[in-house]
Protein backbone atom coordinates (compact mmCIF):
# COMPACT_ATOMS: atom_id res chain seq x y z
CA UNK A 1 0.00 0.00 0.00
CA UNK A 2 2.85 2.35 0.88
CA UNK A 3 4.66 1.79 -2.44
CA UNK A 4 1.46 2.26 -4.45
CA UNK A 5 0.78 5.50 -2.56
CA UNK A 6 4.32 6.76 -3.38
CA UNK A 7 3.97 5.81 -7.04
CA UNK A 8 0.61 7.58 -7.21
CA UNK A 9 2.02 10.70 -5.54
CA UNK A 10 5.00 10.75 -7.95
CA UNK A 11 2.70 10.32 -10.94
CA UNK A 12 0.56 13.25 -9.79
CA UNK A 13 3.67 15.40 -9.26
CA UNK A 14 4.99 14.50 -12.73
CA UNK A 15 1.60 15.28 -14.26
CA UNK A 16 1.52 18.68 -12.54
CA UNK A 17 5.08 19.43 -13.69
CA UNK A 18 4.17 18.48 -17.26
CA UNK A 19 1.07 20.69 -17.15
CA UNK A 20 3.07 23.61 -15.73
CA UNK A 21 5.71 23.15 -18.45
CA UNK A 22 3.00 23.02 -21.12
CA UNK A 23 1.40 26.20 -19.75
CA UNK A 24 4.77 27.97 -19.69
CA UNK A 25 5.58 26.88 -23.23
CA UNK A 26 2.12 27.89 -24.43
CA UNK A 27 1.92 31.28 -22.84
CA UNK A 28 5.47 32.60 -22.67
CA UNK A 29 7.05 33.36 -26.04
CA UNK A 30 10.35 34.21 -24.36
CA UNK A 31 10.49 30.74 -22.73
CA UNK A 32 9.78 29.13 -26.10
CA UNK A 33 12.46 31.25 -27.76
CA UNK A 34 15.09 30.47 -25.10
CA UNK A 35 14.37 26.75 -25.36
CA UNK A 36 14.73 26.83 -29.16
CA UNK A 37 18.00 28.77 -28.93
CA UNK A 38 19.36 26.30 -26.34
CA UNK A 39 18.58 23.39 -28.66
CA UNK A 40 20.25 25.26 -31.53
CA UNK A 41 23.42 25.73 -29.48
CA UNK A 42 23.45 22.02 -28.56
CA UNK A 43 23.44 21.16 -32.27
CA UNK A 44 26.27 23.64 -32.91
CA UNK A 45 28.34 21.95 -30.21
CA UNK A 46 27.52 18.47 -31.52
CA UNK A 47 28.74 19.51 -34.97
CA UNK A 48 32.19 20.26 -33.56
CA UNK A 49 32.00 24.06 -33.93
CA UNK A 50 33.32 26.14 -31.03
CA UNK A 51 31.51 29.14 -29.53
CA UNK A 52 33.19 32.53 -30.06
CA UNK A 53 35.65 30.88 -32.45
CA UNK A 54 33.56 29.21 -35.16
CA UNK A 55 30.25 30.91 -34.33
CA UNK A 56 28.84 33.81 -32.29
CA UNK A 57 25.52 34.29 -30.48
CA UNK A 58 23.13 37.26 -30.46
CA UNK A 59 25.40 39.46 -32.56
CA UNK A 60 24.15 42.97 -33.32
CA UNK A 61 23.82 43.51 -37.08
CA UNK A 62 22.74 47.14 -36.92
CA UNK A 63 19.43 48.66 -37.96
CA UNK A 64 17.31 47.13 -40.69
CA UNK A 65 15.44 48.92 -43.45
CA UNK A 66 12.57 49.51 -41.02
CA UNK A 67 14.87 51.33 -38.60
CA UNK A 68 14.67 48.55 -35.99
CA UNK A 69 17.70 46.78 -34.56
CA UNK A 70 18.66 43.35 -35.87
CA UNK A 71 20.17 40.64 -33.71
CA UNK A 72 20.81 37.21 -35.21
CA UNK A 73 20.49 34.12 -33.00
CA UNK A 74 23.65 32.56 -34.44
CA UNK A 75 26.27 33.57 -37.01
CA UNK A 76 28.50 30.72 -38.18
CA UNK A 77 31.85 31.58 -39.72
CA UNK A 78 32.79 29.83 -42.96
CA UNK A 79 36.11 29.95 -44.89
CA UNK A 80 37.05 33.03 -46.95
CA UNK A 81 35.56 35.34 -44.28
CA UNK A 82 32.00 34.21 -45.01
CA UNK A 83 29.07 33.76 -42.63
CA UNK A 84 25.92 31.65 -42.32
CA UNK A 85 23.04 33.17 -40.36
CA UNK A 86 20.69 30.92 -38.35
CA UNK A 87 17.52 32.05 -36.57
CA UNK A 88 15.38 29.81 -34.38
CA UNK A 89 11.60 30.04 -34.85
CA UNK A 90 8.81 27.82 -33.58
CA UNK A 91 4.99 27.79 -33.59
CA UNK A 92 4.64 25.58 -30.53
CA UNK A 93 1.13 26.61 -29.44
CA UNK A 94 -0.39 25.60 -32.78
CA UNK A 95 1.48 22.28 -32.65
CA UNK A 96 0.32 21.55 -29.09
CA UNK A 97 -3.25 22.34 -30.15
CA UNK A 98 -2.81 19.84 -33.01
CA UNK A 99 -1.55 17.08 -30.67
CA UNK A 100 -4.58 17.63 -28.42
CA UNK A 101 -7.13 17.55 -31.26
CA UNK A 102 -10.02 15.19 -30.61
CA UNK A 103 -11.41 14.99 -34.14
CA UNK A 104 -10.00 14.97 -37.66
CA UNK A 105 -11.64 18.32 -38.31
CA UNK A 106 -9.81 19.84 -35.33
CA UNK A 107 -6.55 18.30 -36.55
CA UNK A 108 -6.91 19.86 -40.01
CA UNK A 109 -7.88 23.22 -38.52
CA UNK A 110 -4.85 23.23 -36.21
CA UNK A 111 -2.53 22.11 -39.02
CA UNK A 112 -3.68 25.14 -41.03
CA UNK A 113 -2.98 27.37 -38.03
CA UNK A 114 0.49 25.82 -37.74
CA UNK A 115 1.22 26.43 -41.43
CA UNK A 116 -0.08 30.02 -41.25
CA UNK A 117 1.96 30.74 -38.12
CA UNK A 118 5.11 29.31 -39.73
CA UNK A 119 4.59 31.42 -42.85
CA UNK A 120 4.32 34.52 -40.64
CA UNK A 121 7.66 33.60 -39.07
CA UNK A 122 9.16 33.16 -42.56
CA UNK A 123 7.89 36.56 -43.71
CA UNK A 124 9.07 38.27 -40.52
CA UNK A 125 12.53 36.73 -40.81
CA UNK A 126 12.75 37.61 -44.49
CA UNK A 127 11.90 41.25 -43.76
CA UNK A 128 14.93 41.57 -41.48
CA UNK A 129 17.31 41.25 -44.47
CA UNK A 130 20.16 40.00 -42.30
CA UNK A 131 22.38 39.37 -45.33
CA UNK A 132 22.25 43.08 -46.25
CA UNK A 133 24.17 43.98 -43.09
CA UNK A 134 27.66 45.38 -43.67
CA UNK A 135 28.85 43.41 -40.62
CA UNK A 136 28.53 40.02 -42.32
CA UNK A 137 29.50 38.47 -45.63
CA UNK A 138 26.57 36.11 -46.03
CA UNK A 139 24.89 34.30 -48.93
CA UNK A 140 21.49 35.71 -49.90
CA UNK A 141 19.62 33.39 -47.55
CA UNK A 142 19.07 32.69 -43.86
CA UNK A 143 18.55 29.31 -42.16
CA UNK A 144 15.27 29.22 -40.22
CA UNK A 145 15.67 26.53 -37.57
CA UNK A 146 12.61 24.55 -36.42
CA UNK A 147 13.73 22.92 -33.12
CA UNK A 148 11.20 20.04 -33.18
CA UNK A 149 11.62 17.49 -35.96
CA UNK A 150 7.96 16.42 -35.77
CA UNK A 151 6.79 19.99 -36.49
CA UNK A 152 9.08 20.17 -39.53
CA UNK A 153 7.80 16.83 -40.87
CA UNK A 154 4.15 17.72 -40.19
CA UNK A 155 4.51 21.02 -42.06
CA UNK A 156 6.05 19.42 -45.14
CA UNK A 157 3.53 16.57 -45.18
CA UNK A 158 0.64 19.05 -45.30
CA UNK A 159 2.16 21.83 -47.41
CA UNK A 160 4.35 20.51 -50.23
CA UNK A 161 5.13 24.04 -51.40
CA UNK A 162 6.35 25.39 -48.06
CA UNK A 163 10.04 24.98 -48.96
CA UNK A 164 9.48 26.91 -52.21
CA UNK A 165 7.49 29.59 -50.36
CA UNK A 166 10.40 30.05 -47.94
CA UNK A 167 13.07 29.89 -50.66
CA UNK A 168 11.34 32.68 -52.60
CA UNK A 169 11.81 34.82 -49.49
CA UNK A 170 15.48 33.77 -49.19
CA UNK A 171 14.79 31.50 -46.22
CA UNK A 172 15.88 27.86 -45.94
CA UNK A 173 13.88 25.72 -43.48
CA UNK A 174 15.97 23.28 -41.43
CA UNK A 175 15.16 20.76 -38.70
CA UNK A 176 17.66 19.42 -36.12
CA UNK A 177 18.82 16.54 -38.36
CA UNK A 178 19.28 18.59 -41.54
CA UNK A 179 20.96 21.48 -39.70
CA UNK A 180 23.37 19.10 -37.97
CA UNK A 181 24.34 17.64 -41.35
CA UNK A 182 24.96 21.13 -42.77
CA UNK A 183 27.01 22.24 -39.76
CA UNK A 184 29.04 19.00 -39.81
CA UNK A 185 29.94 19.86 -43.41
CA UNK A 186 31.03 23.35 -42.32
CA UNK A 187 33.11 21.82 -39.51
CA UNK A 188 34.81 19.42 -41.96
CA UNK A 189 35.55 22.27 -44.40
CA UNK A 190 37.16 24.23 -41.57
CA UNK A 191 39.25 21.19 -40.62
CA UNK A 192 40.46 20.78 -44.21
CA UNK A 193 41.17 24.53 -44.41
CA UNK A 194 43.28 24.41 -41.25
CA UNK A 195 45.14 21.33 -42.52
CA UNK A 196 45.87 23.09 -45.81
CA UNK A 197 47.13 26.21 -44.02
CA UNK A 198 49.31 24.05 -41.75
CA UNK A 199 50.73 22.19 -44.76
CA UNK A 200 51.50 25.49 -46.50
CA UNK A 201 53.24 26.83 -43.38
CA UNK A 202 55.28 23.62 -43.02
CA UNK A 203 56.33 23.90 -46.69
CA UNK A 204 57.22 27.59 -46.25
CA UNK A 205 59.35 26.97 -43.18
CA UNK A 206 60.99 23.92 -44.79
CA UNK A 207 61.89 26.14 -47.76
CA UNK A 208 63.46 28.71 -45.43
CA UNK A 209 65.45 25.98 -43.68
CA UNK A 210 66.66 24.67 -47.06
CA UNK A 211 67.73 28.19 -48.12
CA UNK A 212 69.63 28.68 -44.84
CA UNK A 213 71.32 25.31 -45.24
CA UNK A 214 72.38 26.19 -48.82
CA UNK A 215 73.78 29.54 -47.62
CA UNK A 216 75.63 27.78 -44.82
CA UNK A 217 77.19 25.28 -47.28
CA UNK A 218 78.22 28.17 -49.54
CA UNK A 219 79.84 30.02 -46.63
CA UNK A 220 81.56 26.82 -45.51
CA UNK A 221 82.99 26.22 -49.01
CA UNK A 222 84.33 29.82 -48.99
CA UNK A 223 86.00 29.17 -45.65
mmCIF file of C-alpha atoms in Angstrom:
data_model
loop_
_atom_site.group_PDB
_atom_site.id
_atom_site.type_symbol
_atom_site.label_atom_id
_atom_site.label_comp_id
_atom_site.label_asym_id
_atom_site.label_seq_id
_atom_site.Cartn_x
_atom_site.Cartn_y
_atom_site.Cartn_z
ATOM 1 C CA UNK A 1 0.000 0.000 0.000
ATOM 2 C CA UNK A 2 2.855 2.355 0.883
ATOM 3 C CA UNK A 3 4.664 1.791 -2.441
ATOM 4 C CA UNK A 4 1.462 2.259 -4.448
ATOM 5 C CA UNK A 5 0.777 5.504 -2.562
ATOM 6 C CA UNK A 6 4.317 6.756 -3.376
ATOM 7 C CA UNK A 7 3.973 5.813 -7.044
ATOM 8 C CA UNK A 8 0.607 7.576 -7.209
ATOM 9 C CA UNK A 9 2.019 10.705 -5.538
ATOM 10 C CA UNK A 10 5.001 10.754 -7.950
ATOM 11 C CA UNK A 11 2.699 10.318 -10.936
ATOM 12 C CA UNK A 12 0.560 13.253 -9.789
ATOM 13 C CA UNK A 13 3.672 15.401 -9.265
ATOM 14 C CA UNK A 14 4.988 14.505 -12.726
ATOM 15 C CA UNK A 15 1.604 15.275 -14.257
ATOM 16 C CA UNK A 16 1.517 18.675 -12.544
ATOM 17 C CA UNK A 17 5.081 19.430 -13.687
ATOM 18 C CA UNK A 18 4.169 18.481 -17.259
ATOM 19 C CA UNK A 19 1.071 20.686 -17.146
ATOM 20 C CA UNK A 20 3.068 23.611 -15.727
ATOM 21 C CA UNK A 21 5.707 23.148 -18.450
ATOM 22 C CA UNK A 22 3.005 23.019 -21.115
ATOM 23 C CA UNK A 23 1.403 26.196 -19.751
ATOM 24 C CA UNK A 24 4.767 27.966 -19.692
ATOM 25 C CA UNK A 25 5.582 26.876 -23.226
ATOM 26 C CA UNK A 26 2.116 27.888 -24.427
ATOM 27 C CA UNK A 27 1.921 31.282 -22.838
ATOM 28 C CA UNK A 28 5.474 32.602 -22.667
ATOM 29 C CA UNK A 29 7.053 33.359 -26.036
ATOM 30 C CA UNK A 30 10.349 34.206 -24.355
ATOM 31 C CA UNK A 31 10.487 30.743 -22.728
ATOM 32 C CA UNK A 32 9.782 29.129 -26.096
ATOM 33 C CA UNK A 33 12.461 31.249 -27.759
ATOM 34 C CA UNK A 34 15.086 30.468 -25.102
ATOM 35 C CA UNK A 35 14.367 26.752 -25.360
ATOM 36 C CA UNK A 36 14.731 26.832 -29.159
ATOM 37 C CA UNK A 37 18.004 28.767 -28.931
ATOM 38 C CA UNK A 38 19.365 26.305 -26.338
ATOM 39 C CA UNK A 39 18.581 23.393 -28.661
ATOM 40 C CA UNK A 40 20.253 25.263 -31.526
ATOM 41 C CA UNK A 41 23.421 25.728 -29.476
ATOM 42 C CA UNK A 42 23.450 22.019 -28.562
ATOM 43 C CA UNK A 43 23.435 21.164 -32.267
ATOM 44 C CA UNK A 44 26.272 23.637 -32.910
ATOM 45 C CA UNK A 45 28.344 21.953 -30.208
ATOM 46 C CA UNK A 46 27.517 18.471 -31.524
ATOM 47 C CA UNK A 47 28.735 19.509 -34.974
ATOM 48 C CA UNK A 48 32.195 20.264 -33.565
ATOM 49 C CA UNK A 49 32.000 24.056 -33.931
ATOM 50 C CA UNK A 50 33.318 26.140 -31.029
ATOM 51 C CA UNK A 51 31.509 29.141 -29.534
ATOM 52 C CA UNK A 52 33.190 32.533 -30.063
ATOM 53 C CA UNK A 53 35.651 30.880 -32.453
ATOM 54 C CA UNK A 54 33.562 29.212 -35.164
ATOM 55 C CA UNK A 55 30.254 30.914 -34.329
ATOM 56 C CA UNK A 56 28.844 33.806 -32.291
ATOM 57 C CA UNK A 57 25.524 34.286 -30.479
ATOM 58 C CA UNK A 58 23.130 37.263 -30.458
ATOM 59 C CA UNK A 59 25.403 39.455 -32.564
ATOM 60 C CA UNK A 60 24.152 42.966 -33.316
ATOM 61 C CA UNK A 61 23.825 43.512 -37.084
ATOM 62 C CA UNK A 62 22.736 47.137 -36.923
ATOM 63 C CA UNK A 63 19.434 48.662 -37.957
ATOM 64 C CA UNK A 64 17.307 47.135 -40.695
ATOM 65 C CA UNK A 65 15.438 48.924 -43.445
ATOM 66 C CA UNK A 66 12.569 49.513 -41.017
ATOM 67 C CA UNK A 67 14.872 51.331 -38.596
ATOM 68 C CA UNK A 68 14.671 48.553 -35.993
ATOM 69 C CA UNK A 69 17.705 46.784 -34.556
ATOM 70 C CA UNK A 70 18.664 43.355 -35.871
ATOM 71 C CA UNK A 71 20.173 40.642 -33.709
ATOM 72 C CA UNK A 72 20.808 37.214 -35.215
ATOM 73 C CA UNK A 73 20.494 34.123 -32.998
ATOM 74 C CA UNK A 74 23.647 32.555 -34.435
ATOM 75 C CA UNK A 75 26.267 33.571 -37.005
ATOM 76 C CA UNK A 76 28.500 30.721 -38.180
ATOM 77 C CA UNK A 77 31.854 31.580 -39.717
ATOM 78 C CA UNK A 78 32.795 29.834 -42.962
ATOM 79 C CA UNK A 79 36.106 29.946 -44.892
ATOM 80 C CA UNK A 80 37.055 33.033 -46.946
ATOM 81 C CA UNK A 81 35.564 35.343 -44.284
ATOM 82 C CA UNK A 82 32.000 34.207 -45.012
ATOM 83 C CA UNK A 83 29.066 33.762 -42.631
ATOM 84 C CA UNK A 84 25.919 31.654 -42.318
ATOM 85 C CA UNK A 85 23.042 33.166 -40.356
ATOM 86 C CA UNK A 86 20.686 30.923 -38.354
ATOM 87 C CA UNK A 87 17.525 32.053 -36.574
ATOM 88 C CA UNK A 88 15.384 29.805 -34.383
ATOM 89 C CA UNK A 89 11.600 30.043 -34.849
ATOM 90 C CA UNK A 90 8.812 27.819 -33.579
ATOM 91 C CA UNK A 91 4.987 27.793 -33.592
ATOM 92 C CA UNK A 92 4.638 25.585 -30.528
ATOM 93 C CA UNK A 93 1.132 26.611 -29.436
ATOM 94 C CA UNK A 94 -0.386 25.598 -32.783
ATOM 95 C CA UNK A 95 1.484 22.279 -32.654
ATOM 96 C CA UNK A 96 0.316 21.548 -29.090
ATOM 97 C CA UNK A 97 -3.251 22.336 -30.154
ATOM 98 C CA UNK A 98 -2.807 19.837 -33.009
ATOM 99 C CA UNK A 99 -1.554 17.081 -30.667
ATOM 100 C CA UNK A 100 -4.579 17.633 -28.415
ATOM 101 C CA UNK A 101 -7.130 17.551 -31.262
ATOM 102 C CA UNK A 102 -10.017 15.190 -30.614
ATOM 103 C CA UNK A 103 -11.410 14.985 -34.143
ATOM 104 C CA UNK A 104 -9.998 14.968 -37.664
ATOM 105 C CA UNK A 105 -11.643 18.324 -38.313
ATOM 106 C CA UNK A 106 -9.808 19.836 -35.329
ATOM 107 C CA UNK A 107 -6.551 18.304 -36.554
ATOM 108 C CA UNK A 108 -6.913 19.857 -40.008
ATOM 109 C CA UNK A 109 -7.883 23.216 -38.524
ATOM 110 C CA UNK A 110 -4.847 23.233 -36.212
ATOM 111 C CA UNK A 111 -2.529 22.113 -39.015
ATOM 112 C CA UNK A 112 -3.684 25.136 -41.035
ATOM 113 C CA UNK A 113 -2.981 27.367 -38.030
ATOM 114 C CA UNK A 114 0.492 25.820 -37.735
ATOM 115 C CA UNK A 115 1.216 26.434 -41.427
ATOM 116 C CA UNK A 116 -0.081 30.016 -41.254
ATOM 117 C CA UNK A 117 1.964 30.743 -38.122
ATOM 118 C CA UNK A 118 5.113 29.310 -39.733
ATOM 119 C CA UNK A 119 4.587 31.421 -42.850
ATOM 120 C CA UNK A 120 4.318 34.522 -40.644
ATOM 121 C CA UNK A 121 7.663 33.595 -39.070
ATOM 122 C CA UNK A 122 9.164 33.161 -42.561
ATOM 123 C CA UNK A 123 7.886 36.565 -43.715
ATOM 124 C CA UNK A 124 9.067 38.267 -40.517
ATOM 125 C CA UNK A 125 12.527 36.727 -40.807
ATOM 126 C CA UNK A 126 12.754 37.614 -44.495
ATOM 127 C CA UNK A 127 11.897 41.248 -43.762
ATOM 128 C CA UNK A 128 14.928 41.570 -41.476
ATOM 129 C CA UNK A 129 17.312 41.248 -44.468
ATOM 130 C CA UNK A 130 20.156 39.997 -42.305
ATOM 131 C CA UNK A 131 22.375 39.369 -45.330
ATOM 132 C CA UNK A 132 22.254 43.081 -46.246
ATOM 133 C CA UNK A 133 24.165 43.983 -43.090
ATOM 134 C CA UNK A 134 27.661 45.381 -43.672
ATOM 135 C CA UNK A 135 28.852 43.407 -40.625
ATOM 136 C CA UNK A 136 28.527 40.023 -42.320
ATOM 137 C CA UNK A 137 29.497 38.474 -45.630
ATOM 138 C CA UNK A 138 26.570 36.115 -46.030
ATOM 139 C CA UNK A 139 24.890 34.302 -48.931
ATOM 140 C CA UNK A 140 21.492 35.708 -49.902
ATOM 141 C CA UNK A 141 19.624 33.390 -47.545
ATOM 142 C CA UNK A 142 19.070 32.689 -43.859
ATOM 143 C CA UNK A 143 18.546 29.315 -42.159
ATOM 144 C CA UNK A 144 15.266 29.222 -40.216
ATOM 145 C CA UNK A 145 15.670 26.526 -37.570
ATOM 146 C CA UNK A 146 12.608 24.549 -36.417
ATOM 147 C CA UNK A 147 13.727 22.918 -33.120
ATOM 148 C CA UNK A 148 11.205 20.039 -33.176
ATOM 149 C CA UNK A 149 11.620 17.490 -35.961
ATOM 150 C CA UNK A 150 7.964 16.423 -35.769
ATOM 151 C CA UNK A 151 6.786 19.985 -36.492
ATOM 152 C CA UNK A 152 9.083 20.175 -39.529
ATOM 153 C CA UNK A 153 7.802 16.825 -40.871
ATOM 154 C CA UNK A 154 4.150 17.719 -40.194
ATOM 155 C CA UNK A 155 4.512 21.021 -42.059
ATOM 156 C CA UNK A 156 6.046 19.423 -45.145
ATOM 157 C CA UNK A 157 3.526 16.574 -45.178
ATOM 158 C CA UNK A 158 0.642 19.049 -45.297
ATOM 159 C CA UNK A 159 2.157 21.833 -47.409
ATOM 160 C CA UNK A 160 4.353 20.512 -50.225
ATOM 161 C CA UNK A 161 5.127 24.038 -51.403
ATOM 162 C CA UNK A 162 6.348 25.387 -48.060
ATOM 163 C CA UNK A 163 10.036 24.983 -48.962
ATOM 164 C CA UNK A 164 9.479 26.909 -52.209
ATOM 165 C CA UNK A 165 7.486 29.588 -50.355
ATOM 166 C CA UNK A 166 10.397 30.047 -47.939
ATOM 167 C CA UNK A 167 13.069 29.891 -50.661
ATOM 168 C CA UNK A 168 11.344 32.676 -52.605
ATOM 169 C CA UNK A 169 11.812 34.816 -49.494
ATOM 170 C CA UNK A 170 15.478 33.771 -49.191
ATOM 171 C CA UNK A 171 14.791 31.500 -46.222
ATOM 172 C CA UNK A 172 15.880 27.857 -45.937
ATOM 173 C CA UNK A 173 13.883 25.719 -43.480
ATOM 174 C CA UNK A 174 15.969 23.276 -41.430
ATOM 175 C CA UNK A 175 15.164 20.764 -38.698
ATOM 176 C CA UNK A 176 17.664 19.417 -36.120
ATOM 177 C CA UNK A 177 18.820 16.544 -38.363
ATOM 178 C CA UNK A 178 19.282 18.590 -41.545
ATOM 179 C CA UNK A 179 20.958 21.485 -39.697
ATOM 180 C CA UNK A 180 23.365 19.099 -37.967
ATOM 181 C CA UNK A 181 24.337 17.636 -41.351
ATOM 182 C CA UNK A 182 24.956 21.132 -42.769
ATOM 183 C CA UNK A 183 27.011 22.237 -39.755
ATOM 184 C CA UNK A 184 29.042 19.001 -39.806
ATOM 185 C CA UNK A 185 29.937 19.859 -43.406
ATOM 186 C CA UNK A 186 31.034 23.352 -42.319
ATOM 187 C CA UNK A 187 33.112 21.818 -39.514
ATOM 188 C CA UNK A 188 34.805 19.420 -41.959
ATOM 189 C CA UNK A 189 35.548 22.266 -44.398
ATOM 190 C CA UNK A 190 37.163 24.226 -41.567
ATOM 191 C CA UNK A 191 39.249 21.190 -40.620
ATOM 192 C CA UNK A 192 40.460 20.779 -44.209
ATOM 193 C CA UNK A 193 41.171 24.531 -44.410
ATOM 194 C CA UNK A 194 43.277 24.410 -41.246
ATOM 195 C CA UNK A 195 45.140 21.334 -42.518
ATOM 196 C CA UNK A 196 45.871 23.090 -45.813
ATOM 197 C CA UNK A 197 47.133 26.208 -44.016
ATOM 198 C CA UNK A 198 49.310 24.053 -41.746
ATOM 199 C CA UNK A 199 50.730 22.194 -44.755
ATOM 200 C CA UNK A 200 51.503 25.491 -46.498
ATOM 201 C CA UNK A 201 53.236 26.825 -43.381
ATOM 202 C CA UNK A 202 55.280 23.623 -43.020
ATOM 203 C CA UNK A 203 56.329 23.896 -46.687
ATOM 204 C CA UNK A 204 57.225 27.589 -46.251
ATOM 205 C CA UNK A 205 59.352 26.967 -43.178
ATOM 206 C CA UNK A 206 60.986 23.924 -44.788
ATOM 207 C CA UNK A 207 61.888 26.137 -47.756
ATOM 208 C CA UNK A 208 63.463 28.712 -45.434
ATOM 209 C CA UNK A 209 65.448 25.976 -43.682
ATOM 210 C CA UNK A 210 66.660 24.672 -47.057
ATOM 211 C CA UNK A 211 67.734 28.192 -48.121
ATOM 212 C CA UNK A 212 69.626 28.682 -44.843
ATOM 213 C CA UNK A 213 71.320 25.310 -45.239
ATOM 214 C CA UNK A 214 72.378 26.186 -48.815
ATOM 215 C CA UNK A 215 73.782 29.542 -47.624
ATOM 216 C CA UNK A 216 75.628 27.777 -44.818
ATOM 217 C CA UNK A 217 77.195 25.281 -47.277
ATOM 218 C CA UNK A 218 78.215 28.167 -49.541
ATOM 219 C CA UNK A 219 79.838 30.019 -46.629
ATOM 220 C CA UNK A 220 81.560 26.823 -45.505
ATOM 221 C CA UNK A 221 82.986 26.223 -49.005
ATOM 222 C CA UNK A 222 84.333 29.820 -48.993
ATOM 223 C CA UNK A 223 85.998 29.167 -45.655
#
